[in-house]
Tab-separated table of C-alpha atoms in Angstrom:
chain	number	residue	atom	x	y	z
A	1	MET	CA	101.554	64.788	109.465
A	2	GLY	CA	104.680	67.012	108.592
A	3	LEU	CA	104.560	70.696	107.561
A	4	PRO	CA	105.137	69.954	103.755
A	5	LYS	CA	102.037	67.685	103.814
A	6	LEU	CA	100.114	70.485	105.555
A	7	LEU	CA	101.154	72.969	103.058
A	8	ILE	CA	100.043	70.619	100.272
A	9	LEU	CA	96.760	69.979	101.913
A	10	ILE	CA	96.094	73.751	102.233
A	11	MET	CA	96.869	74.158	98.503
A	12	ILE	CA	94.606	71.300	97.280
A	13	SER	CA	91.888	71.814	99.888
A	14	ALA	CA	88.515	70.723	98.412
A	15	THR	CA	87.046	74.057	99.020
A	16	LEU	CA	90.222	75.929	97.722
A	17	ILE	CA	89.258	79.021	95.575
A	18	ILE	CA	92.647	80.789	94.826
A	19	ALA	CA	95.552	79.740	93.039
A	20	LEU	CA	98.892	79.906	94.967
A	21	VAL	CA	101.710	81.294	92.762
A	22	PRO	CA	104.736	79.117	92.456
A	23	ILE	CA	107.061	81.770	93.652
A	24	LEU	CA	106.406	80.744	97.118
A	25	THR	CA	109.375	78.313	97.136
A	26	ILE	CA	111.658	80.033	94.759
A	27	HIS	CA	115.032	81.560	95.934
A	28	ALA	CA	115.997	84.535	94.092
A	29	ILE	CA	119.365	84.612	92.198
A	30	ASN	CA	121.870	87.563	92.859
A	31	GLU	CA	121.330	90.263	90.124
A	32	THR	CA	123.563	93.229	90.789
A	33	THR	CA	125.188	94.745	94.055
A	34	THR	CA	128.483	96.126	94.775
A	35	ASN	CA	129.755	97.274	98.135
A	36	THR	CA	126.947	96.023	99.997
A	37	THR	CA	126.751	97.314	103.574
A	38	THR	CA	126.861	94.797	106.544
A	39	GLY	CA	126.326	94.916	110.281
A	40	GLN	CA	123.557	96.593	112.302
A	41	PRO	CA	122.703	99.960	111.308
A	42	GLN	CA	121.853	102.809	113.698
A	43	GLN	CA	118.574	104.230	112.978
A	44	ALA	CA	117.773	107.937	112.273
A	45	SER	CA	114.883	109.137	114.321
A	46	ILE	CA	112.658	106.150	113.675
A	47	ASN	CA	111.112	104.503	116.700
A	48	ALA	CA	108.287	102.101	117.034
A	49	SER	CA	105.623	102.922	119.786
A	50	PHE	CA	102.642	100.880	120.829
A	51	SER	CA	99.046	102.348	121.159
A	52	SER	CA	97.904	101.618	124.654
A	53	GLY	CA	94.409	101.310	123.534
A	54	VAL	CA	94.984	98.225	121.691
A	55	THR	CA	94.045	94.754	123.216
A	56	ILE	CA	95.969	91.626	121.971
A	57	TYR	CA	94.226	88.295	122.198
A	58	VAL	CA	96.738	85.514	122.402
A	59	VAL	CA	96.105	81.793	121.578
A	60	GLY	CA	99.135	79.715	122.550
A	61	PRO	CA	101.677	78.857	125.172
A	62	GLN	CA	102.908	81.433	127.996
A	63	THR	CA	106.131	81.503	126.294
A	64	LEU	CA	104.356	83.464	123.417
A	65	ILE	CA	103.189	86.149	125.715
A	66	GLN	CA	106.583	86.449	127.333
A	67	GLU	CA	107.966	87.074	123.900
A	68	LEU	CA	105.496	89.895	123.312
A	69	ILE	CA	106.393	91.228	126.727
A	70	ASN	CA	110.012	91.030	125.649
A	71	ALA	CA	109.288	93.118	122.636
A	72	ASN	CA	108.017	96.128	124.973
A	73	ILE	CA	104.351	95.320	124.388
A	74	PRO	CA	102.595	96.287	127.450
A	75	GLN	CA	101.469	93.316	129.648
A	76	PHE	CA	98.090	95.072	130.515
A	77	THR	CA	97.195	94.941	126.594
A	78	ILE	CA	97.582	91.077	126.413
A	79	ARG	CA	94.896	88.684	127.093
A	80	LEU	CA	95.086	84.910	126.910
A	81	THR	CA	92.322	83.128	125.063
A	82	ASN	CA	91.640	79.892	123.221
A	83	VAL	CA	90.647	78.505	119.840
A	84	PRO	CA	86.995	78.020	120.580
A	85	ASN	CA	86.548	81.481	121.866
A	86	LEU	CA	88.069	82.805	118.767
A	87	PRO	CA	84.645	83.759	117.275
A	88	LEU	CA	83.768	85.616	120.450
A	89	ILE	CA	86.660	88.003	120.105
A	90	PRO	CA	85.425	91.625	119.564
A	91	PRO	CA	85.628	92.906	115.686
A	92	GLY	CA	88.479	94.941	114.845
A	93	SER	CA	90.680	93.108	117.360
A	94	VAL	CA	94.560	92.036	117.102
A	95	VAL	CA	94.822	88.317	117.587
A	96	VAL	CA	98.349	86.525	117.924
A	97	ILE	CA	98.280	82.714	117.200
A	98	ASP	CA	100.950	80.196	117.927
A	99	TRP	CA	101.181	78.175	114.737
A	100	ASP	CA	102.203	74.975	116.361
A	101	TYR	CA	99.686	75.239	118.837
A	102	LEU	CA	97.127	75.513	116.186
A	103	LEU	CA	98.523	72.458	114.260
A	104	ASN	CA	98.288	70.322	117.289
A	105	TYR	CA	94.768	71.494	118.415
A	106	PHE	CA	93.209	70.653	114.971
A	107	SER	CA	95.664	67.338	114.443
A	108	ASN	CA	97.046	69.238	111.240
A	109	ASN	CA	93.560	69.300	109.627
A	110	ALA	CA	94.090	72.125	107.201
A	111	SER	CA	90.502	72.966	106.589
A	112	LEU	CA	89.810	73.088	110.400
A	113	ILE	CA	92.811	75.524	110.759
A	114	ILE	CA	91.353	77.706	107.877
A	115	ASP	CA	87.760	77.700	109.400
A	116	SER	CA	89.077	78.948	112.550
A	117	LEU	CA	90.819	81.973	110.915
A	118	GLU	CA	87.793	82.833	108.715
A	119	SER	CA	85.652	84.435	111.389
A	120	LEU	CA	88.710	86.670	112.271
A	121	PHE	CA	88.846	87.924	108.868
A	122	ARG	CA	84.990	88.485	108.733
A	123	ASP	CA	85.457	90.646	111.777
A	124	GLU	CA	88.265	92.596	110.040
A	125	ASP	CA	90.705	91.570	112.796
A	126	LEU	CA	94.607	91.645	112.631
A	127	ILE	CA	95.876	88.182	112.634
A	128	VAL	CA	99.554	87.442	113.353
A	129	ILE	CA	100.703	83.904	113.337
A	130	ALA	CA	103.818	83.139	115.218
A	131	VAL	CA	106.006	80.252	113.815
A	132	SER	CA	108.807	78.346	115.184
A	133	ASN	CA	110.802	78.351	111.883
A	134	PRO	CA	110.702	80.858	109.016
A	135	ASN	CA	110.220	77.920	106.589
A	136	GLU	CA	106.703	77.531	108.047
A	137	SER	CA	105.777	81.130	107.340
A	138	LEU	CA	104.758	80.024	103.909
A	139	ALA	CA	102.288	77.472	105.234
A	140	ALA	CA	100.825	80.091	107.574
A	141	SER	CA	100.447	82.716	105.067
A	142	SER	CA	98.789	80.243	102.711
A	143	ALA	CA	96.269	79.469	105.475
A	144	LEU	CA	95.541	83.220	105.907
A	145	ALA	CA	95.142	83.730	102.243
A	146	ILE	CA	92.511	81.002	101.683
A	147	ALA	CA	90.633	81.955	105.252
A	148	TRP	CA	90.416	85.731	103.594
A	149	ALA	CA	89.020	84.245	100.472
A	150	ARG	CA	86.602	82.090	102.169
A	151	ALA	CA	85.486	84.910	104.484
A	152	TYR	CA	84.635	87.076	101.593
A	153	GLY	CA	83.678	84.782	98.645
A	154	SER	CA	86.624	86.000	96.629
A	155	LYS	CA	88.426	84.521	93.659
A	156	PHE	CA	91.393	86.831	94.654
A	157	ALA	CA	93.922	86.271	97.175
A	158	MET	CA	97.552	87.149	97.974
A	159	SER	CA	99.896	84.676	99.501
A	160	PRO	CA	103.317	86.581	99.191
A	161	ALA	CA	106.600	85.171	99.284
A	162	ILE	CA	107.716	86.682	102.532
A	163	GLY	CA	109.457	84.928	105.471
A	164	GLY	CA	109.770	85.592	109.231
A	165	LEU	CA	108.856	84.186	112.474
A	166	TYR	CA	105.668	86.483	112.734
A	167	VAL	CA	103.322	86.576	109.466
A	168	ALA	CA	100.393	88.915	109.784
A	169	ALA	CA	97.418	89.688	107.599
A	170	PHE	CA	94.250	91.897	107.710
A	171	GLY	CA	91.619	92.861	105.184
A	172	ASN	CA	88.233	93.751	104.298
A	173	ASN	CA	85.878	92.745	101.389
A	174	HIS	CA	88.177	94.467	98.815
A	175	SER	CA	91.658	94.231	100.265
A	176	LEU	CA	94.005	91.886	101.738
A	177	ILE	CA	97.281	93.025	103.191
A	178	PHE	CA	100.274	90.854	104.492
A	179	THR	CA	103.541	91.759	106.184
A	180	ALA	CA	106.068	89.863	108.133
A	181	SER	CA	108.957	90.191	110.753
A	182	TYR	CA	111.653	88.134	112.196
A	183	SER	CA	111.129	89.913	115.619
A	184	ALA	CA	108.145	90.213	117.967
A	185	LYS	CA	109.073	93.864	117.844
A	186	GLY	CA	107.258	93.580	114.329
A	187	ILE	CA	103.991	93.171	116.063
A	188	ILE	CA	104.149	96.838	117.087
A	189	GLY	CA	104.550	97.926	113.576
A	190	PHE	CA	101.868	95.582	112.576
A	191	VAL	CA	99.412	97.316	114.885
A	192	ASN	CA	100.295	100.754	113.868
A	193	GLU	CA	99.952	99.737	110.054
A	194	TYR	CA	96.609	98.242	110.835
A	195	GLU	CA	95.242	101.121	112.849
A	196	SER	CA	96.276	103.472	110.128
A	197	ILE	CA	94.790	101.653	107.238
A	198	LYS	CA	91.502	101.067	109.392
A	199	GLU	CA	91.267	104.757	109.882
A	200	THR	CA	91.884	105.424	106.075
A	201	TRP	CA	89.185	102.744	105.257
A	202	ALA	CA	86.632	104.492	107.420
A	203	GLU	CA	87.479	107.891	105.945
A	204	ALA	CA	87.320	106.570	102.384
A	205	ALA	CA	83.766	104.939	102.926
A	206	GLN	CA	82.695	108.551	103.416
A	207	GLU	CA	83.889	109.738	100.206
A	208	THR	CA	82.278	109.441	96.755
A	209	GLU	CA	83.504	106.856	94.392
A	210	ALA	CA	84.257	109.865	91.941
A	211	ASN	CA	86.927	110.934	94.473
A	212	LEU	CA	88.506	107.594	95.201
A	213	ASN	CA	90.979	107.254	92.249
A	214	LEU	CA	94.926	107.590	92.078
A	215	GLY	CA	94.570	110.896	90.315
A	216	ILE	CA	93.368	112.700	93.403
A	217	TYR	CA	97.136	112.991	94.766
A	218	GLU	CA	98.222	114.896	91.777
A	219	ASP	CA	95.220	117.063	92.092
A	220	GLN	CA	95.371	117.696	95.848
A	221	LEU	CA	99.020	117.849	96.389
A	222	SER	CA	101.577	120.499	95.246
A	223	PRO	CA	105.501	120.340	95.683
A	224	GLY	CA	106.367	121.099	99.362
A	225	THR	CA	103.348	119.265	100.942
A	226	ASN	CA	103.404	116.172	102.766
A	227	MET	CA	102.940	113.251	100.403
A	228	LEU	CA	100.267	110.801	100.889
A	229	ASP	CA	100.868	107.191	100.168
A	230	PRO	CA	98.697	106.137	97.281
A	231	CYS	CA	98.419	102.681	98.609
A	232	PHE	CA	96.873	104.273	101.807
A	233	GLY	CA	95.407	107.242	100.253
A	234	SER	CA	93.040	105.368	97.809
A	235	GLY	CA	91.696	103.679	100.870
A	236	LEU	CA	92.154	100.321	99.339
A	237	GLN	CA	88.353	100.587	99.049
A	238	ASN	CA	87.771	101.831	95.541
A	239	GLY	CA	84.646	99.903	93.999
A	240	THR	CA	86.333	99.797	90.461
A	241	TYR	CA	89.042	97.477	92.047
A	242	GLU	CA	88.435	93.727	92.974
A	243	LEU	CA	91.578	93.733	95.203
A	244	ALA	CA	94.450	96.015	95.977
A	245	PHE	CA	97.698	93.852	96.729
A	246	GLU	CA	100.161	95.673	98.954
A	247	TYR	CA	103.763	94.915	100.028
A	248	VAL	CA	104.918	96.758	103.153
A	249	PRO	CA	108.513	96.178	104.565
A	250	MET	CA	108.807	95.902	108.310
A	251	TYR	CA	112.641	96.186	109.162
A	252	ASP	CA	113.377	96.055	112.883
A	253	GLY	CA	109.616	95.894	113.868
A	254	ILE	CA	108.852	99.467	112.311
A	255	ASP	CA	106.254	99.105	109.622
A	256	LEU	CA	107.259	100.743	106.207
A	257	LEU	CA	110.971	100.980	107.150
A	258	ALA	CA	113.123	99.008	104.802
A	259	TYR	CA	116.656	100.297	105.751
A	260	SER	CA	118.501	102.409	108.243
A	261	ASP	CA	121.830	103.491	109.073
A	262	GLY	CA	123.896	106.314	110.347
A	263	ASN	CA	123.098	108.334	107.375
A	264	GLY	CA	119.238	108.181	107.566
A	265	SER	CA	116.264	105.850	106.954
A	266	PHE	CA	114.629	104.523	103.829
A	267	LEU	CA	111.002	103.579	103.724
A	268	TYR	CA	108.626	102.406	101.115
A	269	ASP	CA	105.323	101.035	100.286
A	270	THR	CA	104.353	99.298	97.023
A	271	CYS	CA	100.769	98.097	95.730
A	272	ILE	CA	99.038	97.093	92.697
A	273	PHE	CA	95.447	97.847	91.941
A	274	ILE	CA	93.512	95.159	89.796
A	275	HIS	CA	90.180	96.379	87.949
A	276	LYS	CA	87.264	93.894	88.091
A	277	ASN	CA	86.510	93.378	84.438
A	278	LEU	CA	88.518	91.377	82.072
A	279	ILE	CA	87.942	93.524	78.812
A	280	ASN	CA	88.717	92.638	75.275
A	281	ALA	CA	91.177	95.153	73.678
A	282	SER	CA	91.238	94.622	69.941
A	283	GLY	CA	90.758	90.788	70.133
A	284	VAL	CA	92.991	90.431	73.226
A	285	LEU	CA	91.935	89.865	76.676
A	286	GLU	CA	93.443	91.902	79.429
A	287	TYR	CA	92.781	93.215	82.926
A	288	THR	CA	93.637	96.903	83.634
A	289	ILE	CA	95.930	97.403	86.558
A	290	ASN	CA	97.489	100.352	88.413
A	291	PRO	CA	100.811	99.856	90.034
A	292	ALA	CA	102.109	102.262	92.466
A	293	VAL	CA	105.061	102.995	94.675
A	294	TRP	CA	105.621	105.435	97.647
A	295	PHE	CA	108.954	105.980	99.282
A	296	VAL	CA	110.579	108.398	101.739
A	297	TYR	CA	113.962	109.255	103.091
A	298	ILE	CA	114.748	110.766	106.302
A	299	PRO	CA	118.166	112.227	106.804
A	300	SER	CA	120.082	112.160	109.946
A	301	ASN	CA	121.907	114.700	111.747
A	302	ALA	CA	125.108	113.231	110.498
A	303	ILE	CA	124.554	113.469	106.876
A	304	ILE	CA	123.464	117.104	107.097
A	305	ARG	CA	126.235	118.096	109.346
A	306	ASP	CA	128.910	116.729	106.836
A	307	GLY	CA	127.432	118.368	103.942
A	308	GLY	CA	125.322	115.658	102.505
A	309	ARG	CA	121.858	115.719	100.881
A	310	ILE	CA	119.377	113.795	98.861
A	311	GLN	CA	120.587	113.903	95.225
A	312	TYR	CA	117.438	112.316	93.796
A	313	PHE	CA	114.629	109.555	94.061
A	314	ILE	CA	114.245	107.304	91.169
A	315	GLY	CA	111.517	104.675	90.256
A	316	THR	CA	110.568	102.584	87.292
A	317	PHE	CA	107.909	100.145	86.139
A	318	ASP	CA	109.888	97.795	84.163
A	319	HIS	CA	107.526	95.899	81.629
A	320	GLU	CA	110.475	95.246	79.338
A	321	ARG	CA	111.868	92.620	81.612
A	322	GLY	CA	108.247	91.012	81.989
A	323	TRP	CA	107.984	91.157	78.192
A	324	ILE	CA	111.493	89.282	77.676
A	325	ASP	CA	110.267	86.857	80.127
A	326	TYR	CA	107.168	86.221	78.005
A	327	VAL	CA	109.204	86.125	74.841
A	328	TYR	CA	111.495	83.364	76.328
A	329	HIS	CA	108.390	81.737	78.309
A	330	TYR	CA	110.564	81.754	81.540
A	331	ASP	CA	111.989	83.822	84.133
A	332	LYS	CA	115.521	82.889	85.028
A	333	TYR	CA	115.616	84.806	88.522
A	334	LEU	CA	112.314	83.457	89.787
A	335	GLY	CA	112.544	80.081	88.015
A	336	ILE	CA	108.909	80.112	86.830
A	337	PRO	CA	107.205	79.555	83.431
A	338	ILE	CA	105.737	82.968	81.909
A	339	ASN	CA	103.076	83.128	79.419
A	340	SER	CA	101.480	86.609	79.768
A	341	TYR	CA	102.828	90.207	80.317
A	342	THR	CA	102.158	93.767	81.439
A	343	GLU	CA	102.401	96.924	79.283
A	344	TYR	CA	102.050	100.505	80.064
A	345	ILE	CA	98.965	102.270	78.635
A	346	PRO	CA	99.876	105.603	77.294
A	347	PRO	CA	97.261	108.407	78.043
A	348	SER	CA	96.575	111.268	76.168
A	349	ALA	CA	99.030	113.465	78.333
A	350	SER	CA	102.172	112.816	80.167
A	351	PRO	CA	102.497	109.415	82.371
A	352	SER	CA	100.415	109.693	85.712
A	353	SER	CA	102.516	110.255	88.693
A	354	THR	CA	102.441	111.796	91.914
A	355	TYR	CA	105.253	114.050	93.196
A	356	GLY	CA	105.178	114.817	96.845
A	357	GLU	CA	107.987	116.982	98.067
A	358	ALA	CA	109.830	117.033	94.675
A	359	SER	CA	110.280	120.590	93.210
A	360	SER	CA	111.027	118.993	89.555
A	361	VAL	CA	110.068	115.797	88.175
A	362	HIS	CA	111.728	114.209	85.022
A	363	VAL	CA	110.048	111.224	83.279
A	364	ILE	CA	112.100	109.193	80.798
A	365	GLN	CA	110.080	106.766	78.550
A	366	GLU	CA	111.950	104.195	76.750
A	367	ASN	CA	110.477	101.920	74.143
A	368	THR	CA	112.103	98.503	73.718
A	369	GLY	CA	110.460	95.922	71.387
A	370	GLY	CA	107.286	97.865	71.458
A	371	ILE	CA	107.072	97.912	75.327
A	372	ASN	CA	107.168	101.302	76.910
A	373	ASN	CA	108.977	101.712	80.333
A	374	ASN	CA	108.754	104.962	82.410
A	375	THR	CA	111.408	106.220	84.721
A	376	TRP	CA	110.703	108.924	87.249
A	377	TYR	CA	113.582	111.206	88.597
A	378	PHE	CA	112.613	113.259	91.525
A	379	TYR	CA	114.648	116.293	92.602
A	380	LEU	CA	114.453	118.505	95.627
A	381	SER	CA	115.591	122.108	95.456
A	382	ASP	CA	115.648	123.268	98.938
A	383	PRO	CA	118.312	121.981	101.292
A	384	GLU	CA	116.962	119.144	103.440
A	385	MET	CA	116.728	119.333	107.171
A	386	ALA	CA	117.742	116.529	109.528
A	387	ASN	CA	115.205	114.079	110.830
A	388	GLN	CA	112.446	115.384	108.404
A	389	GLN	CA	110.529	112.980	105.848
A	390	TYR	CA	110.990	113.574	102.275
A	391	SER	CA	108.604	111.696	100.446
A	392	VAL	CA	107.610	111.065	96.687
A	393	ALA	CA	105.181	108.590	94.910
A	394	TYR	CA	104.391	107.573	91.414
A	395	GLU	CA	101.712	105.424	89.701
A	396	GLU	CA	100.719	104.616	86.264
A	397	ALA	CA	97.989	103.012	84.168
A	398	ALA	CA	98.885	99.718	82.773
A	399	ALA	CA	97.345	96.432	81.359
A	400	TRP	CA	97.979	92.799	82.123
A	401	VAL	CA	97.493	91.091	78.897
A	402	LEU	CA	96.165	87.366	78.657
A	403	PRO	CA	97.302	86.479	75.138
A	404	GLN	CA	96.200	82.771	75.649
A	405	GLY	CA	92.578	83.773	76.222
A	406	ASN	CA	90.394	83.206	79.376
A	407	GLU	CA	90.456	79.384	79.280
A	408	THR	CA	94.318	78.983	79.926
A	409	SER	CA	96.205	79.533	83.225
A	410	GLN	CA	98.492	82.332	82.712
A	411	THR	CA	101.480	83.997	84.732
A	412	ALA	CA	103.054	87.379	84.310
A	413	VAL	CA	105.888	89.391	86.212
A	414	LEU	CA	105.881	93.133	86.761
A	415	PHE	CA	109.185	94.564	87.959
A	416	GLU	CA	109.709	97.571	89.849
A	417	GLU	CA	112.835	99.419	90.601
A	418	PHE	CA	113.058	102.383	93.021
A	419	GLY	CA	115.720	103.948	95.391
A	420	VAL	CA	117.441	106.936	96.468
A	421	LYS	CA	120.874	108.571	95.512
A	422	LEU	CA	122.410	110.226	98.390
A	423	LEU	CA	125.435	112.723	98.813
A	424	THR	CA	126.533	111.491	102.295
A	425	ALA	CA	129.366	113.667	102.862
A	426	ARG	CA	131.551	116.498	101.408
A	427	LEU	CA	134.806	116.432	103.157
A	428	VAL	CA	137.456	119.152	102.527
A	429	LYS	CA	141.027	117.423	102.803
A	430	PHE	CA	143.004	120.673	102.370
A	431	GLN	CA	142.493	124.073	101.482
A	432	PHE	CA	144.650	126.682	99.591
A	433	LEU	CA	143.151	130.120	99.366
A	434	PHE	CA	139.771	129.770	97.909
A	435	ILE	CA	140.563	126.417	96.249
A	436	CYS	CA	139.631	123.145	98.124
A	437	TYR	CA	140.375	119.558	97.455
A	438	VAL	CA	137.229	117.821	98.381
A	439	GLU	CA	136.156	114.082	98.864
A	440	TYR	CA	132.635	113.292	97.840
A	441	GLU	CA	131.039	110.209	99.406
A	442	TYR	CA	127.872	108.830	97.691
A	443	LYS	CA	125.515	106.039	98.495
A	444	PHE	CA	122.669	104.555	96.632
A	445	VAL	CA	119.792	102.546	98.280
A	446	TRP	CA	117.518	100.540	96.095
A	447	THR	CA	114.879	97.762	95.870
A	448	ASP	CA	114.258	95.467	92.906
A	449	PHE	CA	110.767	94.260	93.519
A	450	ALA	CA	108.480	91.847	91.406
A	451	TRP	CA	104.874	91.301	91.354
A	452	VAL	CA	104.013	87.933	90.040
A	453	LEU	CA	100.410	87.682	88.683
A	454	HIS	CA	98.748	84.584	88.031
A	455	TYR	CA	95.344	83.721	86.139
A	456	SER	CA	93.434	80.681	86.349
A	457	PRO	CA	90.096	80.031	84.616
A	458	LYS	CA	88.709	78.133	87.548
A	459	SER	CA	89.955	79.848	90.714
A	460	GLY	CA	90.533	83.551	89.341
A	461	ILE	CA	93.585	85.800	90.208
A	462	SER	CA	96.401	85.624	92.747
A	463	ALA	CA	99.521	87.696	93.317
A	464	SER	CA	102.752	87.450	94.995
A	465	GLY	CA	105.222	90.203	95.879
A	466	LEU	CA	108.852	89.614	96.634
A	467	ILE	CA	112.140	91.573	96.649
A	468	ILE	CA	114.922	90.258	94.170
A	469	ASN	CA	118.207	89.733	95.927
A	470	GLN	CA	116.961	90.793	99.211
A	471	GLN	CA	119.894	91.954	101.429
A	472	SER	CA	118.574	90.464	104.776
A	473	PRO	CA	117.825	91.796	107.275
A	474	TYR	CA	116.811	94.790	105.272
A	475	TYR	CA	114.063	95.064	102.751
A	476	VAL	CA	116.253	96.406	99.978
A	477	SER	CA	118.201	94.828	97.096
A	478	GLY	CA	121.557	96.711	97.443
A	479	ILE	CA	123.444	99.382	99.009
A	480	THR	CA	126.053	100.872	97.069
A	481	THR	CA	128.794	103.258	98.222
A	482	TYR	CA	131.432	104.967	96.512
A	483	SER	CA	133.596	108.236	96.586
A	484	ARG	CA	135.381	110.500	94.172
A	485	GLN	CA	137.958	113.504	94.784
A	486	GLY	CA	138.611	116.814	93.195
A	487	TYR	CA	139.195	120.416	93.304
A	488	SER	CA	136.382	122.858	94.011
A	489	LEU	CA	135.775	126.516	95.183
A	490	CYS	CA	135.455	126.616	99.035
A	491	TRP	CA	131.914	127.247	100.501
């Protein structure tokens, strides 16, 4: 049985309890990009390191073990095991499984494959599936999503539109987190991400539910302090949420890293929280949702030496694009039908937000056709230092409206755009007395991201996250550079 048939079997398995979003096989169409950089970047003070206290259990051929060793994973941390022994692996372990080996072992039986993964999710293990072709990552991620849903009896699952040669997932009874990498080095980042979130879950379990809300960050953090990631900081454990969907970039095997070059490194994390209860708002059914974004820039020595700096961070939850899709019943970029939408819920005060290192924040609210969009601009006042992390975050209360009622399947798209504007260099071309002729060089790095939300009256809710117009191998949508010249006072 070929892989396409396996994917079909996985998706229509008799015990299937989630709905997979059709975006899984869609190729995004180019939206906007100019002067996109090419070539291999030089990273700015970002390195992947492996925790020696972790044991990795490997199911597959010896060549898979060699791939891990070649990725600088210490050989003494690797233990070979087999499929029958998967239920015996200690809880909280890291398990790497060769997809082709699993297919052959179970003779392509989708249900048995999912059963073998289910116990690993129940033990809150990190599961990494190594595929021989990126096209197989969709089938592997679907199997992981269904296995998680079976393990916790959930109607919610995430089967994201991410590709790679290594697909990873882990979760608990509230959360499912996916990521992927084209390199075995990504496993180091997977493990670091896994360890960090497990620690956060443990801390969150000791807190009261009253303290587990996104607003905690605005209350606890003031400008100049280190910014907590809302997707981590909530612990993904809040009892008011059925599930938190999270998307984590993994460029060059480093978790959260999306782009890096000689000027610095751009990192981000984005997630969406969906509340448990379907509510009736003036005769229209809707779910309350909370999207959140955290992003970081780490300037290099070169950008600081050349007089550069972070000009601003910018981020938007773009409900208008999703509303237009709803009006026209179709999303032209994703190629899928749309029959529901999201909208911002205005609070009594200003839009909820978390600021991090920003010394000033400017929120612009636009209303188009009755749909509100909020755009955050974050500015830093003090000069940045080389190789230091500067982070900001924002979130808002929103609603996912189901205008067709609860007896009809519905799909909505929530778009997010976020990025950083940089002055990468201030170069003096010539000077006469106190007047200088200066060339300013700029760069804008941004990600155009889409959450695809699907409701089914039979199987509940599923969600997929993907980058529009991804500039592979980076996890961003565009890198624009330009320059301008002019006279200025010398300083």
